[in-house]
């Protein structure tokens, strides 16, 4: 996570969308175009829900790191080397969505995708991924390796 340019986003997430109502649970590595931002963010984003965004930020140091998202019937918990966080809200995301991994360029002006701030090709290498369902509720664990 420490080697990405300031406008590159690497993430693992759960995403559910129905009729424009979106639920997202994210582990994201990005400085969101500001070199002074911390580089790791855990997010619970619920569309059409008051207080829908909760996302602490951490500074993850190192190339090989392990991060977990554990979603059970009574909590959403994130774990990583820089910090752990339990979502304080009461809303429960809807089941039936997808799990995905992405690597993209963030444009704070929303005028289209630009190149990474350092002008170089970027990659995300996963050394491991596991998905372990608990009934119909799903914890996710992912090991990330980033190379410049």
Coordinates of C-alpha atoms in Angstrom, one line a residue, residues 85-140:
X85 CA -12.4 -1.0 13.3
X86 CA -15.9 -2.1 14.0
X87 CA -18.7 -0.3 12.1
X88 CA -20.7 1.6 14.7
X89 CA -23.9 1.9 12.7
X90 CA -27.0 -0.1 13.0
X91 CA -27.8 -0.6 9.3
X92 CA -27.1 -4.1 8.0
X93 CA -26.1 -4.4 4.3
X94 CA -28.2 -6.6 2.1
X95 CA -26.9 -10.0 1.2
X96 CA -26.8 -11.3 -2.4
X97 CA -24.1 -8.9 -3.7
X98 CA -20.7 -9.6 -5.2
X99 CA -17.1 -9.5 -3.9
X100 CA -14.6 -7.8 -6.2
X101 CA -11.1 -6.5 -6.3
X102 CA -10.1 -3.4 -8.3
X103 CA -7.2 -1.1 -9.2
X104 CA -8.1 2.2 -10.7
X105 CA -7.2 5.9 -11.0
X106 CA -9.1 8.4 -8.9
X107 CA -10.0 11.8 -10.5
X108 CA -11.1 14.2 -7.8
X109 CA -12.6 16.5 -10.5
X110 CA -14.7 13.7 -12.0
X111 CA -13.7 14.7 -15.6
X112 CA -12.5 11.2 -16.6
X113 CA -9.7 8.9 -15.8
X114 CA -6.2 10.2 -15.8
X115 CA -2.9 8.5 -15.6
X116 CA -1.3 7.5 -12.3
X117 CA 0.4 10.6 -10.7
X118 CA 3.8 9.1 -11.3
X119 CA 3.0 8.2 -14.9
X120 CA 3.9 4.5 -14.4
X121 CA 1.9 1.3 -14.9
X122 CA 0.5 0.0 -11.6
X123 CA -0.3 -3.5 -10.5
X124 CA -1.9 -5.3 -7.6
X125 CA -0.6 -8.8 -6.8
X126 CA -2.6 -11.0 -4.5
X127 CA -0.7 -13.7 -2.7
X128 CA -3.8 -15.2 -1.3
X129 CA -7.6 -14.7 -1.0
X130 CA -10.1 -16.6 1.0
X131 CA -13.9 -16.5 1.4
X132 CA -15.6 -18.4 4.2
X133 CA -19.4 -18.2 4.4
X134 CA -21.1 -18.4 7.7
X135 CA -24.6 -19.5 6.7
X136 CA -25.6 -16.7 4.3
X137 CA -23.3 -14.1 6.0
X138 CA -19.8 -13.9 4.5
X139 CA -16.4 -13.0 6.1
X140 CA -13.7 -12.2 3.6

